[in-house]
């Protein structure tokens, strides 16, 4: 495999600490190079015994291991990791692709597998997803185990005690013990995959495999093979038979992440599996039966997708047997402090130092923000803070500058026109802080012709904070406060 420079993938992948285990030096160095170029912190081991020694000294987010190794095999390594309850996902690498080895790997807890010779982009995407999932498995102290006993020893951590999160947990508890198909809806970054994991681990299928398919990353012509598998010679490049995700998930669950990305033509075949629990591999005539529970996620309005002809109505009804809505972070803003502490602890563990300290003003900034990227944006910010802060305490101004680095959406900045700023700051010595704040808010409000959303954005505060301030000042509760109440 050539290591020619490649254009950086524009999709931001999760990066973390990865251990590569392979007895062939060239193979492990090749994988380590690729993953290092993708931003991961990579260490290598030449056998399972060396890997177990390393995990006793350090926490890894993901372990990439060869299947066939002298001494302890890759599957035996997975079994030992599960016995130790080591919180990392495992990606199996094999040159011996077969139904038997793939099923064994998935049933023993492998996150996924990839064949040699591997595709660089596929390896990067797969490890990126495994790293993220591995992090969700971490930071589970005894108190968390007790609080989450309903969803099993390896269940994902559900952070938050808001009314919205309590309602979500109640719905998970109701749905999980059943065999019904579940459609998990919500914006990107809300934790839909986490909810799916909680449903699986609280179900009667918890001892079976939990197989994931990230639909957006696959081209349409590869999706059918990934779902249902293919026979040798079924199409150009099919040099050996390959098991599909539905077969891997037999007697377990399959997660179809962002199910709307599945091509319309393939949706009919997916519908058949949901109805009849049977399918054929690509290039085969033999019908195979499976016992699989389907969990699907989407960040789109499926009813709109159906109305505009991009999604089959009959498939929508099949998927939405039990719908679950995952609330955006802005609708459970009271959970932000707990999430902040959680992600700071995770980042501190990875960096090998104590958690960062945030000032009260910095924490207020986090609870005033609208979080368009939801929990994922908050997690990424806390990682950024932990890496850049060092040992110093973080104040609001420093935190704001790091939040502005996020290219997905600029943070509102405290900037005003010279006229507004001059009006606000023409005050006498001895004027109280409260009066100074009031004049600044009123000057900014006047500059934006009473538009409250723009005013809040310019001041760098939340709209609810602004509304509260204006009520205290006697402004009428309407969108454009051109006159004061009374």
Short mmCIF file of C-alpha atoms in Angstrom, two decimals:
data_model
loop_
_atom_site.label_atom_id
_atom_site.label_comp_id
_atom_site.label_asym_id
_atom_site.label_seq_id
_atom_site.Cartn_x
_atom_site.Cartn_y
_atom_site.Cartn_z
CA UNK A 1 0.00 0.00 0.00
CA UNK A 2 1.36 3.39 -0.97
CA UNK A 3 1.58 6.25 1.50
CA UNK A 4 1.23 9.02 -1.04
CA UNK A 5 -0.04 12.31 0.34
CA UNK A 6 -3.82 12.47 0.21
CA UNK A 7 -6.25 15.33 0.47
CA UNK A 8 -7.59 15.58 3.98
CA UNK A 9 -11.03 14.14 4.48
CA UNK A 10 -13.39 17.04 4.94
CA UNK A 11 -15.53 15.02 7.34
CA UNK A 12 -14.29 15.55 10.90
CA UNK A 13 -13.58 12.15 12.45
CA UNK A 14 -13.25 11.38 16.13
CA UNK A 15 -9.59 10.95 17.10
CA UNK A 16 -8.19 9.29 20.17
CA UNK A 17 -5.77 6.74 21.59
CA UNK A 18 -5.44 3.58 19.49
CA UNK A 19 -3.50 0.35 20.05
CA UNK A 20 -2.60 -1.63 16.90
CA UNK A 21 -1.85 -5.33 17.46
CA UNK A 22 -0.39 -7.44 14.64
CA UNK A 23 2.46 -9.94 14.53
CA UNK A 24 3.47 -8.76 11.04
CA UNK A 25 5.67 -5.67 11.44
CA UNK A 26 4.91 -4.17 8.03
CA UNK A 27 1.16 -4.55 8.52
CA UNK A 28 1.05 -2.93 11.97
CA UNK A 29 3.40 -0.11 10.92
CA UNK A 30 1.24 0.54 7.88
CA UNK A 31 -1.94 0.76 9.97
CA UNK A 32 -0.20 2.87 12.59
CA UNK A 33 1.01 5.31 9.92
CA UNK A 34 -2.47 5.69 8.41
CA UNK A 35 -4.14 6.20 11.78
CA UNK A 36 -1.42 8.58 12.93
CA UNK A 37 -1.93 10.69 9.80
CA UNK A 38 -5.64 10.79 10.67
CA UNK A 39 -4.79 12.39 14.04
CA UNK A 40 -4.89 9.40 16.38
CA UNK A 41 -2.29 8.76 19.07
CA UNK A 42 -1.10 5.29 18.08
CA UNK A 43 0.90 2.62 19.88
CA UNK A 44 1.75 -0.84 18.56
CA UNK A 45 2.01 -4.37 19.92
CA UNK A 46 3.34 -7.47 18.18
CA UNK A 47 1.11 -10.00 19.97
CA UNK A 48 -1.91 -10.29 22.26
CA UNK A 49 0.28 -10.76 25.34
CA UNK A 50 2.04 -7.47 24.65
CA UNK A 51 -1.33 -5.79 24.08
CA UNK A 52 -2.63 -6.99 27.47
CA UNK A 53 0.52 -5.65 29.13
CA UNK A 54 -0.02 -2.24 27.52
CA UNK A 55 -3.70 -1.98 28.46
CA UNK A 56 -2.71 -2.65 32.05
CA UNK A 57 -0.67 0.54 31.94
CA UNK A 58 -2.80 2.82 29.79
CA UNK A 59 -6.36 3.38 28.63
CA UNK A 60 -7.04 3.14 24.89
CA UNK A 61 -10.21 4.25 23.11
CA UNK A 62 -9.88 1.60 20.40
CA UNK A 63 -7.87 -1.57 19.81
CA UNK A 64 -7.18 -2.69 16.24
CA UNK A 65 -6.12 -6.33 16.24
CA UNK A 66 -5.26 -8.97 13.68
CA UNK A 67 -7.35 -12.14 13.79
CA UNK A 68 -4.61 -14.73 13.19
CA UNK A 69 -1.66 -14.33 15.58
CA UNK A 70 0.67 -16.86 17.21
CA UNK A 71 -0.26 -17.71 20.77
CA UNK A 72 -3.48 -15.88 21.63
CA UNK A 73 -5.68 -15.13 18.60
CA UNK A 74 -7.55 -11.91 17.99
CA UNK A 75 -10.82 -13.45 19.14
CA UNK A 76 -9.20 -14.78 22.31
CA UNK A 77 -7.86 -11.26 22.91
CA UNK A 78 -11.41 -9.88 22.60
CA UNK A 79 -12.67 -12.47 25.09
CA UNK A 80 -9.97 -11.48 27.58
CA UNK A 81 -10.74 -7.77 27.16
CA UNK A 82 -14.43 -8.43 27.80
CA UNK A 83 -13.58 -10.56 30.83
CA UNK A 84 -11.60 -7.65 32.23
CA UNK A 85 -14.43 -5.26 31.24
CA UNK A 86 -11.88 -3.11 29.47
CA UNK A 87 -13.74 -0.04 28.10
CA UNK A 88 -12.54 0.07 24.50
CA UNK A 89 -14.00 -0.96 21.16
CA UNK A 90 -12.15 -3.58 19.12
CA UNK A 91 -11.75 -3.53 15.34
CA UNK A 92 -10.79 -6.93 13.88
CA UNK A 93 -8.43 -7.06 10.89
CA UNK A 94 -8.37 -10.29 8.91
CA UNK A 95 -6.97 -11.69 5.71
CA UNK A 96 -9.17 -14.73 6.20
CA UNK A 97 -12.58 -13.22 5.47
CA UNK A 98 -15.30 -15.78 5.95
CA UNK A 99 -18.76 -16.02 7.41
CA UNK A 100 -17.52 -18.03 10.37
CA UNK A 101 -14.69 -15.73 11.49
CA UNK A 102 -16.74 -12.54 10.98
CA UNK A 103 -19.67 -13.89 12.97
CA UNK A 104 -17.37 -15.11 15.74
CA UNK A 105 -15.65 -11.74 15.98
CA UNK A 106 -18.93 -9.82 16.14
CA UNK A 107 -20.50 -12.23 18.62
CA UNK A 108 -17.52 -11.96 20.92
CA UNK A 109 -17.84 -8.19 21.01
CA UNK A 110 -15.88 -6.79 18.07
CA UNK A 111 -17.12 -3.35 17.01
CA UNK A 112 -16.56 -4.24 13.35
CA UNK A 113 -14.01 -5.85 11.07
CA UNK A 114 -12.00 -4.95 7.99
CA UNK A 115 -10.26 -7.17 5.46
CA UNK A 116 -6.63 -7.11 4.31
CA UNK A 117 -5.53 -5.46 2.12
CA UNK A 118 -7.51 -2.65 3.75
CA UNK A 119 -8.83 0.55 2.22
CA UNK A 120 -7.26 3.58 3.90
CA UNK A 121 -10.44 5.68 4.03
CA UNK A 122 -12.48 2.76 5.34
CA UNK A 123 -9.94 2.12 8.11
CA UNK A 124 -9.97 5.81 9.11
CA UNK A 125 -13.78 5.96 9.21
CA UNK A 126 -14.12 2.68 11.07
CA UNK A 127 -11.58 3.53 13.75
CA UNK A 128 -13.03 7.04 14.09
CA UNK A 129 -16.45 5.61 14.90
CA UNK A 130 -14.97 2.97 17.19
CA UNK A 131 -13.03 5.63 19.12
CA UNK A 132 -16.17 7.65 19.71
CA UNK A 133 -18.08 4.60 20.85
CA UNK A 134 -15.19 3.53 23.05
CA UNK A 135 -15.25 6.85 24.83
CA UNK A 136 -18.95 6.47 25.55
CA UNK A 137 -18.12 3.22 27.36
CA UNK A 138 -15.60 4.89 29.65
CA UNK A 139 -15.82 6.87 32.90
CA UNK A 140 -18.14 4.40 34.65
CA UNK A 141 -17.45 4.51 38.37
CA UNK A 142 -19.34 2.40 40.97
CA UNK A 143 -22.01 5.08 41.45
CA UNK A 144 -22.76 5.13 37.76
CA UNK A 145 -22.95 1.34 37.67
CA UNK A 146 -25.53 1.44 40.44
CA UNK A 147 -27.55 4.19 38.80
CA UNK A 148 -27.55 2.41 35.46
CA UNK A 149 -28.04 -1.18 36.63
CA UNK A 150 -31.08 -1.60 34.45
CA UNK A 151 -29.07 -1.47 31.26
CA UNK A 152 -26.37 -3.98 32.07
CA UNK A 153 -22.68 -3.87 32.91
CA UNK A 154 -21.60 -2.49 29.53
CA UNK A 155 -24.47 -0.06 29.00
CA UNK A 156 -23.69 3.45 27.68
CA UNK A 157 -23.66 6.30 30.18
CA UNK A 158 -26.78 8.48 29.98
CA UNK A 159 -25.80 11.87 31.42
CA UNK A 160 -28.44 14.30 32.64
CA UNK A 161 -31.23 14.61 35.20
CA UNK A 162 -33.44 17.16 33.41
CA UNK A 163 -37.12 16.45 32.82
CA UNK A 164 -36.38 15.78 29.16
CA UNK A 165 -33.70 13.22 30.01
CA UNK A 166 -35.87 11.52 32.62
CA UNK A 167 -38.62 11.20 30.04
CA UNK A 168 -36.15 9.77 27.51
CA UNK A 169 -34.85 7.22 30.02
CA UNK A 170 -38.40 6.19 30.88
CA UNK A 171 -39.14 5.61 27.21
CA UNK A 172 -35.96 3.52 26.84
CA UNK A 173 -36.99 1.43 29.86
CA UNK A 174 -40.43 0.85 28.28
CA UNK A 175 -39.15 -0.02 24.81
CA UNK A 176 -35.99 -2.01 25.54
CA UNK A 177 -37.56 -5.27 26.86
CA UNK A 178 -39.77 -5.62 23.77
CA UNK A 179 -38.82 -7.01 20.36
CA UNK A 180 -40.24 -4.04 18.42
CA UNK A 181 -38.45 -2.00 15.78
CA UNK A 182 -37.43 1.44 17.10
CA UNK A 183 -36.94 4.68 15.16
CA UNK A 184 -34.69 7.11 17.05
CA UNK A 185 -35.09 10.69 15.85
CA UNK A 186 -33.16 13.83 16.70
CA UNK A 187 -30.69 16.41 15.49
CA UNK A 188 -27.08 15.54 14.73
CA UNK A 189 -24.95 15.26 17.85
CA UNK A 190 -27.77 14.55 20.31
CA UNK A 191 -26.67 11.00 21.12
CA UNK A 192 -29.02 8.84 19.04
CA UNK A 193 -26.43 6.07 18.74
CA UNK A 194 -26.02 6.15 22.52
CA UNK A 195 -29.77 5.65 22.94
CA UNK A 196 -29.67 2.69 20.55
CA UNK A 197 -26.88 1.13 22.61
CA UNK A 198 -28.88 1.59 25.81
CA UNK A 199 -31.92 -0.08 24.22
CA UNK A 200 -29.86 -3.07 23.09
CA UNK A 201 -28.07 -3.60 26.41
CA UNK A 202 -31.37 -3.43 28.32
CA UNK A 203 -33.06 -5.90 25.99
CA UNK A 204 -33.33 -9.68 25.99
CA UNK A 205 -30.81 -9.61 23.13
CA UNK A 206 -28.04 -8.06 25.23
CA UNK A 207 -25.92 -11.21 25.03
CA UNK A 208 -26.18 -11.15 21.22
CA UNK A 209 -24.27 -8.88 18.84
CA UNK A 210 -24.99 -5.19 18.38
CA UNK A 211 -24.04 -4.50 14.75
CA UNK A 212 -23.87 -0.95 13.39
CA UNK A 213 -24.02 0.38 9.85
CA UNK A 214 -23.24 4.05 9.26
CA UNK A 215 -25.33 4.53 6.12
CA UNK A 216 -24.00 7.96 4.96
CA UNK A 217 -20.41 6.74 4.50
CA UNK A 218 -21.28 4.06 1.96
CA UNK A 219 -21.85 4.53 -1.76
CA UNK A 220 -25.22 3.30 -3.01
CA UNK A 221 -23.67 0.42 -5.00
CA UNK A 222 -21.92 -0.89 -1.86
CA UNK A 223 -24.87 -0.60 0.51
CA UNK A 224 -26.66 -3.80 -0.57
CA UNK A 225 -23.51 -5.87 -0.09
CA UNK A 226 -22.93 -4.33 3.34
CA UNK A 227 -26.49 -5.06 4.42
CA UNK A 228 -26.96 -8.53 2.97
CA UNK A 229 -23.50 -9.76 1.97
CA UNK A 230 -22.41 -11.18 -1.38
CA UNK A 231 -21.11 -14.34 -2.99
CA UNK A 232 -17.72 -14.72 -4.64
CA UNK A 233 -17.84 -13.31 -8.18
CA UNK A 234 -21.15 -11.49 -7.62
CA UNK A 235 -19.63 -8.32 -9.08
CA UNK A 236 -16.27 -6.93 -10.12
CA UNK A 237 -13.96 -7.00 -7.12
CA UNK A 238 -15.93 -9.65 -5.19
CA UNK A 239 -12.98 -12.00 -4.86
CA UNK A 240 -14.47 -13.84 -1.88
CA UNK A 241 -17.83 -14.27 -0.19
CA UNK A 242 -18.68 -11.65 2.42
CA UNK A 243 -21.17 -11.76 5.23
CA UNK A 244 -23.62 -8.86 5.52
CA UNK A 245 -24.58 -6.89 8.59
CA UNK A 246 -27.94 -8.62 8.97
CA UNK A 247 -26.28 -12.03 9.20
CA UNK A 248 -23.76 -10.67 11.68
CA UNK A 249 -26.62 -9.39 13.84
CA UNK A 250 -28.55 -12.68 13.95
CA UNK A 251 -30.10 -13.12 17.43
CA UNK A 252 -29.01 -9.57 18.24
CA UNK A 253 -29.69 -6.02 17.07
CA UNK A 254 -28.71 -3.98 14.03
CA UNK A 255 -28.39 -0.20 14.11
CA UNK A 256 -29.02 1.55 10.79
CA UNK A 257 -27.50 4.96 11.51
CA UNK A 258 -29.09 7.74 9.38
CA UNK A 259 -31.38 5.31 7.59
CA UNK A 260 -32.63 7.99 5.14
CA UNK A 261 -29.34 7.66 3.26
CA UNK A 262 -30.34 4.23 1.95
CA UNK A 263 -31.18 4.36 -1.75
CA UNK A 264 -34.86 4.14 -2.72
CA UNK A 265 -34.33 0.97 -4.73
CA UNK A 266 -32.72 -0.77 -1.76
CA UNK A 267 -35.42 0.39 0.63
CA UNK A 268 -37.79 -2.23 -0.83
CA UNK A 269 -35.33 -5.01 0.10
CA UNK A 270 -34.93 -3.57 3.57
CA UNK A 271 -38.70 -3.53 3.93
CA UNK A 272 -38.80 -7.23 3.06
CA UNK A 273 -36.31 -8.06 5.82
CA UNK A 274 -38.45 -6.17 8.31
CA UNK A 275 -41.60 -7.96 7.19
CA UNK A 276 -40.37 -11.48 6.46
CA UNK A 277 -37.02 -11.68 8.29
CA UNK A 278 -35.39 -13.10 5.16
CA UNK A 279 -33.10 -11.97 2.32
CA UNK A 280 -30.64 -13.17 -0.31
CA UNK A 281 -27.00 -12.25 -0.59
CA UNK A 282 -25.95 -10.36 -3.70
CA UNK A 283 -25.31 -12.94 -6.43
CA UNK A 284 -27.12 -15.78 -4.62
CA UNK A 285 -30.52 -17.42 -4.95
CA UNK A 286 -30.61 -19.06 -1.52
CA UNK A 287 -32.97 -17.32 0.90
CA UNK A 288 -31.57 -16.79 4.38
CA UNK A 289 -33.59 -16.19 7.50
CA UNK A 290 -32.47 -13.97 10.38
CA UNK A 291 -33.73 -13.07 13.83
CA UNK A 292 -32.73 -9.44 14.17
CA UNK A 293 -34.15 -6.43 15.98
CA UNK A 294 -33.83 -3.28 13.89
CA UNK A 295 -32.95 0.07 15.46
CA UNK A 296 -32.76 3.02 13.08
CA UNK A 297 -31.75 6.65 13.54
CA UNK A 298 -32.42 9.77 11.51
CA UNK A 299 -31.80 13.50 11.83
CA UNK A 300 -34.38 14.29 9.16
CA UNK A 301 -38.13 14.76 9.15
CA UNK A 302 -39.15 11.38 7.74
CA UNK A 303 -42.72 12.45 7.04
CA UNK A 304 -41.34 15.26 4.88
CA UNK A 305 -38.96 12.81 3.18
CA UNK A 306 -41.94 10.58 2.38
CA UNK A 307 -44.03 13.50 1.09
CA UNK A 308 -41.20 14.57 -1.24
CA UNK A 309 -40.67 11.05 -2.57
CA UNK A 310 -37.25 10.39 -1.06
CA UNK A 311 -38.36 7.70 1.40
CA UNK A 312 -40.88 4.87 1.07
CA UNK A 313 -44.03 5.38 3.10
CA UNK A 314 -44.43 1.66 3.83
CA UNK A 315 -40.85 1.48 5.12
CA UNK A 316 -41.46 4.54 7.28
CA UNK A 317 -44.46 2.86 8.93
CA UNK A 318 -42.39 -0.29 9.49
CA UNK A 319 -39.54 1.61 11.11
CA UNK A 320 -41.65 3.96 13.21
CA UNK A 321 -43.36 1.21 15.21
CA UNK A 322 -41.97 2.78 18.37
CA UNK A 323 -40.54 6.27 17.74
CA UNK A 324 -38.21 7.91 20.24
CA UNK A 325 -37.27 11.59 20.10
CA UNK A 326 -33.88 12.58 21.52
CA UNK A 327 -34.06 16.21 22.67
CA UNK A 328 -31.46 18.76 21.49
CA UNK A 329 -29.15 20.12 24.16
CA UNK A 330 -30.78 23.56 24.08
CA UNK A 331 -34.00 21.92 25.37
CA UNK A 332 -32.20 20.39 28.35
CA UNK A 333 -29.73 23.17 29.08
CA UNK A 334 -29.81 22.35 32.80
CA UNK A 335 -27.83 19.19 31.98
CA UNK A 336 -24.88 21.20 30.62
CA UNK A 337 -22.97 21.49 33.96
CA UNK A 338 -23.09 17.72 34.51
CA UNK A 339 -22.07 17.04 30.90
CA UNK A 340 -19.21 19.54 31.19
CA UNK A 341 -17.81 17.79 34.26
CA UNK A 342 -18.23 14.39 32.61
CA UNK A 343 -16.37 15.35 29.43
CA UNK A 344 -13.65 17.17 31.35
CA UNK A 345 -13.03 13.98 33.37
CA UNK A 346 -12.88 11.88 30.21
CA UNK A 347 -10.42 14.27 28.57
CA UNK A 348 -8.31 14.45 31.73
CA UNK A 349 -8.07 10.66 31.87
CA UNK A 350 -6.90 10.52 28.27
CA UNK A 351 -4.31 13.25 28.88
CA UNK A 352 -3.12 11.78 32.18
CA UNK A 353 -3.76 14.85 34.32
CA UNK A 354 -6.42 16.42 36.51
CA UNK A 355 -9.62 17.94 35.04
CA UNK A 356 -9.56 21.61 34.01
CA UNK A 357 -11.21 24.20 36.23
CA UNK A 358 -13.78 26.59 34.75
CA UNK A 359 -14.71 29.89 36.36
CA UNK A 360 -18.34 30.61 37.22
CA UNK A 361 -18.50 33.11 34.35
CA UNK A 362 -17.19 30.48 31.93
CA UNK A 363 -19.81 28.00 33.10
CA UNK A 364 -22.51 30.65 32.68
CA UNK A 365 -21.31 31.19 29.12
CA UNK A 366 -21.82 27.48 28.44
CA UNK A 367 -25.36 27.49 29.80
CA UNK A 368 -26.24 30.63 27.82
CA UNK A 369 -25.09 29.13 24.52
CA UNK A 370 -27.61 27.54 22.13
CA UNK A 371 -25.40 24.54 21.12
CA UNK A 372 -26.26 24.02 17.44
CA UNK A 373 -23.93 20.99 17.43
CA UNK A 374 -25.58 19.57 20.57
CA UNK A 375 -23.75 17.22 22.95
CA UNK A 376 -21.09 16.38 20.37
CA UNK A 377 -20.16 20.07 20.08
CA UNK A 378 -19.92 20.34 23.87
CA UNK A 379 -17.76 17.21 24.07
CA UNK A 380 -15.41 18.51 21.39
CA UNK A 381 -15.14 21.88 23.12
CA UNK A 382 -14.28 20.28 26.48
CA UNK A 383 -11.59 18.23 24.74
CA UNK A 384 -10.21 21.39 23.15
CA UNK A 385 -10.24 23.17 26.52
CA UNK A 386 -8.44 20.27 28.21
CA UNK A 387 -5.72 20.16 25.56
CA UNK A 388 -5.10 23.92 25.35
CA UNK A 389 -5.61 25.02 28.94
CA UNK A 390 -2.69 23.35 30.66
CA UNK A 391 -2.98 23.71 34.44
CA UNK A 392 -4.58 27.16 34.47
CA UNK A 393 -8.17 27.98 35.36
CA UNK A 394 -10.35 28.98 32.41
CA UNK A 395 -12.25 32.28 32.45
CA UNK A 396 -15.10 33.31 30.16
CA UNK A 397 -13.01 35.37 27.71
CA UNK A 398 -10.53 32.57 27.15
CA UNK A 399 -13.32 30.03 26.73
CA UNK A 400 -15.13 32.32 24.28
CA UNK A 401 -12.06 32.52 22.04
CA UNK A 402 -11.90 28.73 21.85
CA UNK A 403 -15.60 28.46 21.11
CA UNK A 404 -15.09 30.84 18.17
CA UNK A 405 -12.65 28.32 16.66
CA UNK A 406 -15.56 26.00 15.80
CA UNK A 407 -16.14 26.52 12.05
CA UNK A 408 -19.66 25.08 12.15
CA UNK A 409 -21.11 28.20 13.72
CA UNK A 410 -19.38 31.33 15.03
CA UNK A 411 -20.10 32.22 18.62
CA UNK A 412 -21.82 35.57 19.16
CA UNK A 413 -19.17 38.12 20.01
CA UNK A 414 -19.33 41.14 22.27
CA UNK A 415 -19.05 43.70 19.48
CA UNK A 416 -21.08 46.83 18.93
CA UNK A 417 -21.01 49.82 16.66
CA UNK A 418 -18.95 52.82 17.80
CA UNK A 419 -22.19 54.80 18.24
CA UNK A 420 -23.79 52.20 20.47
CA UNK A 421 -20.62 51.62 22.44
CA UNK A 422 -20.09 55.35 22.92
CA UNK A 423 -23.65 55.86 24.13
CA UNK A 424 -23.33 52.97 26.54
CA UNK A 425 -19.99 53.99 27.97
CA UNK A 426 -20.73 57.71 28.47
CA UNK A 427 -21.25 57.29 32.19
CA UNK A 428 -20.08 59.06 35.29
CA UNK A 429 -17.60 57.75 37.81
CA UNK A 430 -19.52 56.03 40.58
CA UNK A 431 -22.26 54.65 38.34
CA UNK A 432 -23.24 51.22 39.64
CA UNK A 433 -22.38 48.05 37.77
CA UNK A 434 -26.09 47.27 37.37
CA UNK A 435 -26.76 50.67 35.79
CA UNK A 436 -23.75 50.28 33.47
CA UNK A 437 -25.02 46.90 32.34
CA UNK A 438 -28.49 48.31 31.75
CA UNK A 439 -27.20 51.18 29.61
CA UNK A 440 -25.09 48.80 27.56
CA UNK A 441 -28.06 46.50 26.93
CA UNK A 442 -30.38 49.38 26.05
CA UNK A 443 -27.82 50.97 23.70
CA UNK A 444 -27.31 47.66 21.90
CA UNK A 445 -31.07 47.07 21.73
CA UNK A 446 -31.57 50.52 20.20
CA UNK A 447 -28.77 49.89 17.69
CA UNK A 448 -30.60 46.79 16.43
CA UNK A 449 -33.99 48.56 16.34
CA UNK A 450 -35.36 46.49 19.19
CA UNK A 451 -34.46 43.12 17.65
CA UNK A 452 -33.85 40.94 20.69
CA UNK A 453 -32.19 37.97 19.00
CA UNK A 454 -29.59 40.21 17.33
CA UNK A 455 -29.07 42.07 20.59
CA UNK A 456 -28.45 38.85 22.52
CA UNK A 457 -26.04 37.68 19.83
CA UNK A 458 -24.09 40.92 19.89
CA UNK A 459 -23.86 40.88 23.68
CA UNK A 460 -22.80 37.24 23.74
CA UNK A 461 -25.65 36.16 26.03
CA UNK A 462 -28.59 33.83 25.63
CA UNK A 463 -31.96 35.17 24.48
CA UNK A 464 -33.58 34.01 27.72
CA UNK A 465 -31.00 35.91 29.75
CA UNK A 466 -31.75 39.03 27.72
CA UNK A 467 -35.51 38.57 28.13
CA UNK A 468 -35.08 38.32 31.90
CA UNK A 469 -32.97 41.49 32.00
CA UNK A 470 -35.50 43.42 29.91
CA UNK A 471 -38.39 42.33 32.12
CA UNK A 472 -36.43 43.64 35.10
CA UNK A 473 -36.04 46.95 33.25
CA UNK A 474 -39.79 47.13 32.61
CA UNK A 475 -39.88 46.30 28.88
CA UNK A 476 -43.03 44.74 27.53
CA UNK A 477 -42.74 41.03 26.61
CA UNK A 478 -42.85 41.36 22.82
CA UNK A 479 -40.38 40.74 20.00
CA UNK A 480 -39.60 44.43 19.32
CA UNK A 481 -39.65 46.45 22.57
CA UNK A 482 -40.10 49.89 21.05
CA UNK A 483 -41.65 51.26 24.20
CA UNK A 484 -41.49 50.45 27.86
CA UNK A 485 -44.46 48.91 29.70
CA UNK A 486 -46.69 51.18 31.67
#
